[in-house]
mmCIF file of C-alpha atoms in Angstrom:
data_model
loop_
_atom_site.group_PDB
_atom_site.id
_atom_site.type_symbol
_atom_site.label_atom_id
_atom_site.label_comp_id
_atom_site.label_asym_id
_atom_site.label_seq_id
_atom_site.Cartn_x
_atom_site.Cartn_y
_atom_site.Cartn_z
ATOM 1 C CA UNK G 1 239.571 53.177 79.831
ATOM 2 C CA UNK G 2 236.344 51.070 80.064
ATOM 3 C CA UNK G 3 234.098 52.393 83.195
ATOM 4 C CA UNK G 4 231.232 50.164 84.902
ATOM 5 C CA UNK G 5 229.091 51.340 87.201
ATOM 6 C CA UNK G 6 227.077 49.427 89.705
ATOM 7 C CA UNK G 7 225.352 49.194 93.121
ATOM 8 C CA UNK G 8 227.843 48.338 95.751
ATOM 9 C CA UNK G 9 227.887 44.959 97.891
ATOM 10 C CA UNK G 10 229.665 44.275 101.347
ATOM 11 C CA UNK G 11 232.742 43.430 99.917
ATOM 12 C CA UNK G 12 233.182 46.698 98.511
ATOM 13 C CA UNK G 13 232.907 48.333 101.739
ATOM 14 C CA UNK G 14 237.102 48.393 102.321
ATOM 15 C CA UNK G 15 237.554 50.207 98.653
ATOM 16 C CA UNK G 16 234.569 52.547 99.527
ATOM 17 C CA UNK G 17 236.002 53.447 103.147
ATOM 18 C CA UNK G 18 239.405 54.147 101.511
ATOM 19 C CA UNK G 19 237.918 56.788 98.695
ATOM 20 C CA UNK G 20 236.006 58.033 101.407
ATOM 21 C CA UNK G 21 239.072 59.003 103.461
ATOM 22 C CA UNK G 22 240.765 60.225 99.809
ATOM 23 C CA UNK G 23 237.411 62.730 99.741
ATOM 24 C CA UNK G 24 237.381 63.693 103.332
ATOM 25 C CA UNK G 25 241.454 64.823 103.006
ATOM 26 C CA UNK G 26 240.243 66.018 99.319
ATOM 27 C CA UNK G 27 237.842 68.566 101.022
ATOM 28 C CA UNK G 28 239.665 69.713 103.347
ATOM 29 C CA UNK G 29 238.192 68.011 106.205
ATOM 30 C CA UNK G 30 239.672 64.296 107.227
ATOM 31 C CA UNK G 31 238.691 65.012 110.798
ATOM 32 C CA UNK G 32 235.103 64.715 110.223
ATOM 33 C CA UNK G 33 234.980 61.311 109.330
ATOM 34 C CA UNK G 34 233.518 59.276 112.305
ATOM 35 C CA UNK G 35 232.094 56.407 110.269
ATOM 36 C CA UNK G 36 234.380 53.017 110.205
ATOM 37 C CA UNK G 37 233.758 49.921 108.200
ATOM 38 C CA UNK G 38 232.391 48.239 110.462
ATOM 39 C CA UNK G 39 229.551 50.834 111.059
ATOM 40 C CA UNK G 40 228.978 51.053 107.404
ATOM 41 C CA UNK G 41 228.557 46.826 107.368
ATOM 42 C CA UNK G 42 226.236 47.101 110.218
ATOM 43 C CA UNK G 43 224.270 49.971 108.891
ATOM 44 C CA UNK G 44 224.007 47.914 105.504
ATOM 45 C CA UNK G 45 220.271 48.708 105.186
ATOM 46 C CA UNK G 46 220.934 52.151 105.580
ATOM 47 C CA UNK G 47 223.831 52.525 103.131
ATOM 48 C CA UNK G 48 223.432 52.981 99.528
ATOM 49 C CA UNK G 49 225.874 53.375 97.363
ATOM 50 C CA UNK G 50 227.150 52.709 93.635
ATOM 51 C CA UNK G 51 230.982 52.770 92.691
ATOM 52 C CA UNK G 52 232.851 53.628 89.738
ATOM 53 C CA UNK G 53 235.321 50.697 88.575
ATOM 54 C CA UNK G 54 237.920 50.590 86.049
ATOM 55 C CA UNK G 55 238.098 47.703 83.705
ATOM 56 C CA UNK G 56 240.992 46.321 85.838
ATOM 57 C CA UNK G 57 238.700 45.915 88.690
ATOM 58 C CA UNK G 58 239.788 48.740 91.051
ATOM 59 C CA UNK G 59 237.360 50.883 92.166
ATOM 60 C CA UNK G 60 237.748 54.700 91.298
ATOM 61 C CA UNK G 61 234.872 56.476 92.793
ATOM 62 C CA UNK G 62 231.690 55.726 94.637
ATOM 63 C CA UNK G 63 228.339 57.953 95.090
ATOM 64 C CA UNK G 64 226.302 57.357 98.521
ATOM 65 C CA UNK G 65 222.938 57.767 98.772
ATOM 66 C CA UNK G 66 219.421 57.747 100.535
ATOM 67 C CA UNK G 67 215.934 58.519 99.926
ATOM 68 C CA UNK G 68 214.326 61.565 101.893
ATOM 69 C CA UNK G 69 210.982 63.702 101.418
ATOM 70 C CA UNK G 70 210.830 66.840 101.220
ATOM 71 C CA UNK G 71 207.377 68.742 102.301
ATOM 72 C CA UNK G 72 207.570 70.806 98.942
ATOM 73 C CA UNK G 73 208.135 68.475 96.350
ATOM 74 C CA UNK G 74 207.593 64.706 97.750
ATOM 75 C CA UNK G 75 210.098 61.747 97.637
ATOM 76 C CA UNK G 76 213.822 62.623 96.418
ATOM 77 C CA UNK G 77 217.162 61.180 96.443
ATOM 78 C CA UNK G 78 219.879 62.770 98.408
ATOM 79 C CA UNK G 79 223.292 62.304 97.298
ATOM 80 C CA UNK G 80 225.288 62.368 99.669
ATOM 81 C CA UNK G 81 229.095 62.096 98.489
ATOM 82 C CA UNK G 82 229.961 61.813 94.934
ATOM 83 C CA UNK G 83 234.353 61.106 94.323
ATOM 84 C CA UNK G 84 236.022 60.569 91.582
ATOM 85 C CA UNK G 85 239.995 59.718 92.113
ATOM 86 C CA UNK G 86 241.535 62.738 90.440
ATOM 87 C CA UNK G 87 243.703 60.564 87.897
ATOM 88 C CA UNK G 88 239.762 59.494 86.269
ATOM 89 C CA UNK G 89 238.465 62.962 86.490
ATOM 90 C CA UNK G 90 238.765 63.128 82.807
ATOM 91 C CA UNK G 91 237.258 59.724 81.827
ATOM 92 C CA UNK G 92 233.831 60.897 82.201
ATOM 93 C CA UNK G 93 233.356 58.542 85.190
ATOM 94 C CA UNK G 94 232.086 60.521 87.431
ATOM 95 C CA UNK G 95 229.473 62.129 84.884
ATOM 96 C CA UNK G 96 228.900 58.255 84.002
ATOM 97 C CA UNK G 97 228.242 57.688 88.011
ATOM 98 C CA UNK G 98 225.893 60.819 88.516
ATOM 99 C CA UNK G 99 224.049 60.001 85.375
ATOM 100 C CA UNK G 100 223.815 56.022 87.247
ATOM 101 C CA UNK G 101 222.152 57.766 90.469
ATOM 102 C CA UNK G 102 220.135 60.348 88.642
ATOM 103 C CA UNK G 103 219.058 57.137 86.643
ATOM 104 C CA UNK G 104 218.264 54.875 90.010
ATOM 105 C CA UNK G 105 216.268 58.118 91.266
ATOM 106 C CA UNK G 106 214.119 58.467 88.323
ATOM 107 C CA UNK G 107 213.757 54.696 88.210
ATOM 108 C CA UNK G 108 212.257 54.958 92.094
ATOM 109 C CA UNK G 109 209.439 57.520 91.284
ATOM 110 C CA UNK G 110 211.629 60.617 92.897
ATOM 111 C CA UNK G 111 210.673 63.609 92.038
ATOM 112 C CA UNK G 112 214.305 65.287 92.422
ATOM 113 C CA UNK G 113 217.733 65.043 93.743
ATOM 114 C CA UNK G 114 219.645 66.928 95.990
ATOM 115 C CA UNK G 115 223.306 67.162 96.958
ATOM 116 C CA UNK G 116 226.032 69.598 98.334
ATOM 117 C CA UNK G 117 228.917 71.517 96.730
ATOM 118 C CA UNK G 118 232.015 73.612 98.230
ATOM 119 C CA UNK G 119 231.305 76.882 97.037
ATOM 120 C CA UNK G 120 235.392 76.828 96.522
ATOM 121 C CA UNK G 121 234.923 73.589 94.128
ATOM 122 C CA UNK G 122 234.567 75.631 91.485
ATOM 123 C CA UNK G 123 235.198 72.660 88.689
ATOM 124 C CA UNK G 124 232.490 70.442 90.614
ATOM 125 C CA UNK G 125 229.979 73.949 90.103
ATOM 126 C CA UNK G 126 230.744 73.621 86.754
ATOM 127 C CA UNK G 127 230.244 70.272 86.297
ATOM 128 C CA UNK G 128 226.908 70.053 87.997
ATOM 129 C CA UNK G 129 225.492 73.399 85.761
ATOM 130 C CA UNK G 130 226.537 71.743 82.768
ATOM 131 C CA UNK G 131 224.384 68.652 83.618
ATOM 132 C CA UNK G 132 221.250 71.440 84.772
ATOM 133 C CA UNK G 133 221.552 71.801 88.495
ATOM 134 C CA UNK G 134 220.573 75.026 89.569
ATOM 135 C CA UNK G 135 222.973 75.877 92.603
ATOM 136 C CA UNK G 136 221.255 77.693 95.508
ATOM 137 C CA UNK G 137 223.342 79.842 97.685
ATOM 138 C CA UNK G 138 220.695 80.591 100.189
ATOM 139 C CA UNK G 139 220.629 77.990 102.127
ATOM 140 C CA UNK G 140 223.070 77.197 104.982
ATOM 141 C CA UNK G 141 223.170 73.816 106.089
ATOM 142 C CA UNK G 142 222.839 72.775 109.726
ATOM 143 C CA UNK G 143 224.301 69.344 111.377
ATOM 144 C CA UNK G 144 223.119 68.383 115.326
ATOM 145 C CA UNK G 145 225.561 66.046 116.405
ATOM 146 C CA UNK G 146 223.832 63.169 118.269
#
């Protein structure tokens, strides 16, 4: 199966919202999700994303993003969620998407990339090794709820 990759638009904000909900139950954690289409419209400069589609037009699996800076090494991309629907997991899609982004960070003048991983998702750990992430298992992340 034939995989494209590209930046999102508005009208790819129902597919996106759905995967997102497949991820949330995916990690364990559906609860968390406070974001709604509608917020994700509105916060359009804000959200940056690129999907996965197959060559039938559905989309499979979407990567959000944003730009940060980080005192120690400068400007960076910060991936936020990276999903794959499980029945493409093995059509290199979402190495195809990751790839995209890591391409689209390079392209802006970032210096690195940074994302997440369930210490349990032990196929995603292995994934991201593979590709040269170095996994740190210091850190504990925080979130303030505004």
């Amino acid at each position: 199966m034939a995989v494209t990759i590209r930046l999102s638009t508005p009208a790819d904000i129902p597919s996106i919202y759905e995967l997102l909900i497949e991820f949330a139950v995916f990690q364990k954690t559906p609860e968390k999700v406070i974001i709604t289409p509608q917020q994700m419209e509105e916060d359009k400069d804000l959200f940056q994303c690129m999907i996965a589609q197959s060559d039938d037009g559905k989309i499979i699996g979407f990567a959000t993003f944003f730009f940060v800076y980080y005192s120690w090494s400068g400007k960076a991309l910060y991936l936020d969620d990276l999903y794959i629907q499980p029945a493409h997991r093995g059509d290199k899609a979402g190495t195809k998407l990751l790839m995209a982004v890591k391409e689209f960070a390079q392209n802006s003048h970032c210096k690195k990339m940074r994302w997440q991983v369930s210490s349990w998702n032990h196929n995603a750990i292995t994934f991201y090794k593979s590709i040269g992430a170095v996994i740190d298992d210091v850190d504990i992340n925080c979130d303030l709820y505004l």
